[in-house]
Coordinates of N, CA and C in Angstrom, one line a residue:
M1 N 100.0 64.0 43.2 CA 99.0 64.9 42.7 C 97.8 64.1 42.2
N2 N 96.6 64.6 42.3 CA 95.5 64.0 41.7 C 95.5 64.0 40.2
S3 N 94.9 63.1 39.5 CA 94.8 63.1 38.1 C 94.0 64.3 37.6
S4 N 94.5 64.9 36.5 CA 93.8 66.1 35.9 C 92.6 65.7 35.1
R5 N 92.5 64.4 34.8 CA 91.4 64.0 33.9 C 90.0 64.4 34.3
P6 N 89.6 64.1 35.6 CA 88.2 64.5 36.0 C 88.0 66.0 35.9
Y7 N 89.0 66.8 36.2 CA 88.9 68.2 36.2 C 88.7 68.7 34.7
L8 N 89.5 68.1 33.8 CA 89.4 68.5 32.4 C 88.0 68.1 31.9
V9 N 87.6 66.9 32.2 CA 86.3 66.4 31.8 C 85.2 67.4 32.2
R10 N 85.2 67.8 33.5 CA 84.1 68.7 33.9 C 84.2 70.0 33.2
A11 N 85.4 70.5 33.1 CA 85.6 71.8 32.4 C 85.1 71.8 30.9
L12 N 85.5 70.7 30.2 CA 85.1 70.6 28.8 C 83.6 70.4 28.7
Y13 N 83.0 69.6 29.6 CA 81.6 69.4 29.6 C 80.9 70.8 29.7
E14 N 81.3 71.6 30.6 CA 80.7 72.9 30.8 C 80.9 73.8 29.6
W15 N 82.1 73.8 29.0 CA 82.4 74.6 27.8 C 81.5 74.1 26.6
I16 N 81.4 72.9 26.5 CA 80.6 72.3 25.3 C 79.1 72.7 25.5
V17 N 78.6 72.5 26.7 CA 77.2 72.9 27.0 C 76.9 74.4 26.8
D18 N 77.9 75.2 27.4 CA 77.8 76.7 27.3 C 77.7 77.1 25.8
N19 N 78.3 76.4 24.9 CA 78.4 76.7 23.5 C 77.2 76.1 22.7
D20 N 76.2 75.6 23.4 CA 75.0 75.0 22.8 C 75.4 73.8 21.9
C21 N 76.3 73.0 22.4 CA 76.7 71.8 21.6 C 76.3 70.6 22.5
T22 N 76.5 69.4 21.9 CA 76.1 68.2 22.6 C 77.3 67.4 23.0
P23 N 77.6 67.3 24.4 CA 78.8 66.6 24.8 C 78.6 65.1 24.7
H24 N 79.7 64.5 24.1 CA 79.7 63.1 24.0 C 81.0 62.6 24.7
M25 N 80.9 61.5 25.4 CA 82.0 60.9 26.2 C 82.4 59.6 25.6
L26 N 83.7 59.4 25.2 CA 84.2 58.1 24.8 C 84.7 57.4 26.0
V27 N 84.2 56.1 26.1 CA 84.5 55.3 27.3 C 85.1 54.0 27.0
N28 N 86.1 53.6 27.7 CA 86.6 52.2 27.7 C 85.7 51.3 28.4
A29 N 84.8 50.6 27.7 CA 83.8 49.8 28.3 C 84.3 48.5 29.0
E30 N 85.6 48.2 28.8 CA 86.2 47.1 29.5 C 87.0 47.4 30.7
Y31 N 87.0 48.7 31.1 CA 87.7 49.1 32.3 C 87.0 48.6 33.5
P32 N 87.8 48.2 34.6 CA 87.1 47.7 35.8 C 86.1 48.7 36.4
A33 N 85.0 48.1 36.8 CA 83.9 48.9 37.5 C 83.0 49.7 36.6
V34 N 83.3 49.7 35.3 CA 82.4 50.4 34.3 C 81.1 49.7 34.3
Q35 N 80.0 50.5 34.4 CA 78.7 50.0 34.2 C 78.0 50.7 33.1
V36 N 77.9 50.1 31.9 CA 77.2 50.6 30.8 C 76.4 49.4 30.2
P37 N 75.3 49.8 29.5 CA 74.4 48.7 29.0 C 75.1 47.7 28.1
D38 N 74.8 46.4 28.3 CA 75.4 45.4 27.4 C 74.9 45.5 26.0
G39 N 75.8 45.2 25.1 CA 75.4 45.2 23.7 C 75.5 46.5 22.9
F40 N 75.9 47.6 23.6 CA 76.0 48.9 23.0 C 77.5 49.3 22.7
A41 N 78.4 48.5 23.3 CA 79.8 48.8 23.1 C 80.3 48.2 21.8
S42 N 81.3 48.8 21.2 CA 81.9 48.3 20.0 C 83.4 48.4 20.1
D43 N 84.1 47.2 19.9 CA 85.5 47.2 20.1 C 86.0 47.6 21.5
G44 N 85.2 47.3 22.5 CA 85.5 47.6 23.8 C 85.3 49.1 24.2
Q45 N 84.7 49.9 23.3 CA 84.4 51.3 23.6 C 83.0 51.6 23.4
I46 N 82.5 52.7 24.0 CA 81.1 53.1 23.8 C 81.2 54.7 23.9
V47 N 80.4 55.3 23.0 CA 80.2 56.7 23.0 C 78.9 57.1 23.7
L48 N 78.9 57.9 24.7 CA 77.7 58.3 25.5 C 77.4 59.7 25.3
N49 N 76.1 60.0 25.0 CA 75.6 61.4 24.9 C 75.3 61.8 26.3
I50 N 76.0 62.8 26.9 CA 75.8 63.2 28.2 C 75.2 64.6 28.3
S51 N 74.5 65.0 27.3 CA 73.9 66.3 27.3 C 72.8 66.4 28.4
P52 N 72.5 67.5 28.9 CA 71.5 67.7 30.0 C 70.1 67.1 29.5
S53 N 69.8 67.2 28.2 CA 68.5 66.7 27.8 C 68.5 65.2 27.6
A54 N 69.7 64.5 27.6 CA 69.7 63.1 27.3 C 69.9 62.3 28.6
V55 N 70.3 62.9 29.7 CA 70.6 62.1 30.9 C 69.8 62.7 32.1
R56 N 69.8 62.0 33.2 CA 69.2 62.4 34.4 C 70.2 62.2 35.5
N57 N 70.2 63.0 36.5 CA 71.0 62.9 37.7 C 72.5 62.7 37.4
L58 N 73.0 63.6 36.5 CA 74.4 63.5 36.1 C 75.2 64.0 37.3
H59 N 76.2 63.2 37.7 CA 77.1 63.5 38.8 C 78.6 63.3 38.3
M60 N 79.4 64.3 38.4 CA 80.8 64.2 38.0 C 81.6 64.6 39.2
D61 N 82.5 63.7 39.6 CA 83.4 64.0 40.7 C 84.8 63.4 40.3
N62 N 85.7 63.5 41.2 CA 87.1 63.1 40.9 C 87.2 61.6 40.7
D63 N 86.2 60.8 41.1 CA 86.3 59.3 41.0 C 85.6 58.8 39.8
A64 N 84.5 59.4 39.4 CA 83.7 58.8 38.4 C 82.6 59.8 37.9
V65 N 82.0 59.4 36.7 CA 80.8 60.1 36.2 C 79.7 59.1 36.3
S66 N 78.6 59.5 36.8 CA 77.4 58.6 36.9 C 76.2 59.4 36.5
F67 N 75.2 58.6 35.9 CA 74.0 59.2 35.5 C 73.0 58.1 35.1
E68 N 71.8 58.5 34.8 CA 70.8 57.6 34.3 C 70.5 58.0 32.8
G69 N 70.4 57.0 31.9 CA 70.2 57.3 30.5 C 69.3 56.2 30.0
R70 N 68.8 56.4 28.8 CA 68.0 55.4 28.1 C 68.7 54.9 26.9
F71 N 68.6 53.6 26.8 CA 69.2 52.9 25.6 C 68.1 52.0 25.1
G72 N 67.8 52.2 23.8 CA 66.7 51.4 23.2 C 65.4 51.5 24.0
G73 N 65.2 52.7 24.6 CA 63.9 53.0 25.3 C 63.9 52.4 26.7
V74 N 65.0 51.8 27.1 CA 65.1 51.2 28.5 C 66.0 52.0 29.3
A75 N 65.6 52.4 30.5 CA 66.4 53.2 31.5 C 67.5 52.4 32.1
H76 N 68.7 53.0 32.1 CA 69.9 52.3 32.7 C 70.6 53.3 33.6
S77 N 71.2 52.8 34.7 CA 72.1 53.6 35.5 C 73.5 53.3 35.0
L78 N 74.3 54.3 34.7 CA 75.6 54.2 34.2 C 76.6 54.7 35.2
Y79 N 77.8 54.1 35.3 CA 78.9 54.5 36.2 C 80.2 54.3 35.4
V80 N 80.9 55.4 35.3 CA 82.1 55.4 34.5 C 83.3 56.0 35.4
P81 N 84.2 55.1 35.9 CA 85.3 55.6 36.6 C 86.2 56.6 35.7
S82 N 86.8 57.6 36.3 CA 87.5 58.6 35.6 C 88.6 58.0 34.7
G83 N 89.2 56.9 35.1 CA 90.2 56.3 34.3 C 89.7 55.6 33.0
A84 N 88.4 55.4 33.0 CA 87.8 54.8 31.8 C 87.4 55.8 30.7
I85 N 87.5 57.1 31.1 CA 87.1 58.1 30.1 C 88.2 58.3 29.2
L86 N 88.0 58.0 27.9 CA 89.0 58.2 26.9 C 88.9 59.5 26.1
G87 N 87.8 60.2 26.3 CA 87.7 61.5 25.6 C 86.3 62.1 25.9
I88 N 86.3 63.4 25.6 CA 85.0 64.2 25.7 C 85.1 65.2 24.5
Y89 N 84.0 65.3 23.8 CA 84.0 66.2 22.6 C 82.6 66.6 22.3
A90 N 82.5 67.7 21.5 CA 81.2 68.2 21.0 C 80.8 67.4 19.7
R91 N 79.6 66.9 19.7 CA 79.1 66.1 18.6 C 79.1 66.9 17.3
E92 N 78.8 68.2 17.4 CA 78.6 69.0 16.2 C 79.9 69.4 15.5
N93 N 81.0 69.5 16.2 CA 82.2 69.9 15.5 C 83.5 69.1 15.9
G94 N 83.3 68.1 16.8 CA 84.4 67.3 17.2 C 85.4 67.9 18.2
Q95 N 85.2 69.2 18.6 CA 86.1 69.8 19.5 C 86.0 69.3 20.9
G96 N 87.1 69.0 21.5 CA 87.2 68.4 22.8 C 88.6 67.9 23.1
M97 N 88.7 66.8 23.8 CA 90.0 66.3 24.2 C 89.9 64.7 24.2
V98 N 91.0 64.1 23.8 CA 91.2 62.7 23.9 C 92.3 62.4 25.0
F99 N 92.1 61.4 25.8 CA 93.0 61.1 26.9 C 93.8 59.8 26.6
E100 N 94.9 59.7 27.1 CA 95.7 58.5 27.0 C 95.0 57.4 27.8
L101 N 95.3 56.1 27.4 CA 94.8 55.0 28.2 C 95.4 55.1 29.6
E102 N 94.6 54.9 30.6 CA 95.1 54.9 32.0 C 95.4 53.5 32.4
P103 N 96.6 53.2 33.0 CA 96.9 51.8 33.4 C 95.9 51.4 34.5
V104 N 95.5 50.1 34.4 CA 94.6 49.5 35.4 C 95.5 48.7 36.3
D105 N 95.6 49.2 37.5 CA 96.5 48.6 38.5 C 95.8 48.9 39.9
E106 N 95.7 47.8 40.7 CA 95.0 47.9 42.0 C 95.7 49.0 42.9
G107 N 97.0 48.9 42.9 CA 97.8 49.8 43.8 C 98.4 51.0 43.0
D108 N 97.5 51.6 42.1 CA 98.0 52.7 41.3 C 98.4 53.9 42.2
E109 N 99.7 54.1 42.3 CA 100.2 55.3 43.0 C 101.2 55.9 42.2
L110 N 101.5 57.2 42.5 CA 102.5 57.9 41.8 C 103.9 57.4 42.3
L111 N 104.8 57.2 41.4 CA 106.1 56.7 41.8 C 107.2 57.8 41.7
D112 N 108.1 57.7 42.6 CA 109.3 58.6 42.5 C 110.1 58.1 41.3
A113 N 111.0 59.0 40.8 CA 111.9 58.7 39.7 C 112.7 57.5 40.0
E114 N 113.1 57.4 41.3 CA 114.0 56.2 41.7 C 113.2 54.9 41.6
D115 N 111.9 54.9 41.9 CA 111.1 53.7 41.8 C 110.9 53.3 40.3
I116 N 110.8 54.3 39.4 CA 110.7 53.9 38.0 C 112.0 53.4 37.5
D117 N 113.1 54.1 37.8 CA 114.4 53.8 37.3 C 114.8 52.4 37.8
G118 N 114.6 52.1 39.1 CA 114.9 50.8 39.7 C 116.4 50.7 39.8
D119 N 117.2 51.7 39.7 CA 118.6 51.7 39.7 C 119.1 52.1 41.1
D120 N 119.9 51.3 41.8 CA 120.4 51.6 43.1 C 121.7 52.2 43.0
S121 N 122.1 52.7 41.9 CA 123.5 53.3 41.8 C 123.6 54.6 42.5
P122 N 124.8 55.1 42.9 CA 124.9 56.3 43.6 C 124.3 57.5 42.9
D123 N 124.0 58.5 43.7 CA 123.4 59.8 43.2 C 124.4 60.4 42.1
D124 N 123.8 60.8 41.0 CA 124.5 61.4 39.9 C 124.6 62.9 40.0
G125 N 124.4 63.5 41.1 CA 124.5 64.9 41.3 C 123.3 65.7 40.9
G126 N 122.1 65.0 40.8 CA 120.9 65.6 40.4 C 120.7 65.8 38.9
Q127 N 121.6 65.3 38.1 CA 121.4 65.4 36.7 C 120.3 64.5 36.2
P128 N 119.5 65.0 35.2 CA 118.5 64.1 34.7 C 119.1 63.0 33.9
P129 N 118.4 61.9 33.8 CA 119.0 60.8 33.0 C 119.0 61.2 31.5
R130 N 120.0 60.7 30.8 CA 120.1 60.9 29.4 C 119.2 60.0 28.6
P131 N 118.5 60.6 27.7 CA 117.6 59.7 26.9 C 118.4 58.8 26.0
S132 N 117.9 57.6 25.9 CA 118.5 56.6 25.1 C 117.8 56.6 23.7
G133 N 118.5 57.1 22.7 CA 117.9 57.1 21.4 C 117.1 58.4 21.1
R134 N 116.4 58.4 20.0 CA 115.7 59.6 19.6 C 114.3 59.5 20.2
P135 N 113.7 60.7 20.5 CA 112.3 60.7 21.0 C 111.4 60.3 19.8
S136 N 110.3 59.7 20.2 CA 109.4 59.3 19.1 C 108.1 60.1 19.2
L137 N 108.0 61.1 18.4 CA 106.8 61.9 18.4 C 105.9 61.6 17.2
K138 N 104.7 61.8 17.3 CA 103.8 61.4 16.2 C 102.8 62.6 16.0
V139 N 102.7 62.9 14.7 CA 101.8 64.0 14.3 C 100.4 63.5 14.2
V140 N 99.4 64.1 15.0 CA 98.0 63.6 14.9 C 97.2 64.7 14.3
K141 N 96.5 64.4 13.3 CA 95.7 65.4 12.6 C 94.3 65.4 13.1

């Protein structure tokens, strides 16, 4: 299956704009093929205002988000692969979504459970593997 990230980013962008808020996108500036202006990232991340009034030629597809924007009065062309998008939210109230880091791998393909397990043992009758230890959930406020 395709990644749900680009679909969610487009939907949240529309929702934020429809509610007269300012969409901001959090980007991993160190992700391969990311093109953002030098000197504006902090700790390997950059927040981009992608509101219709702040950018030109905004294009969102399943591969990337691209647009033209101004930084310090200088026009730049930006290119953000979908995997580099860490979140999208409304500046006014913070509502939106944060995504998990996406692994950077040249041959990024979905793996079967057998590929992940790496176990060549005989079939266990279709039973799911037993978890080892307690699950580790974290409350995020």
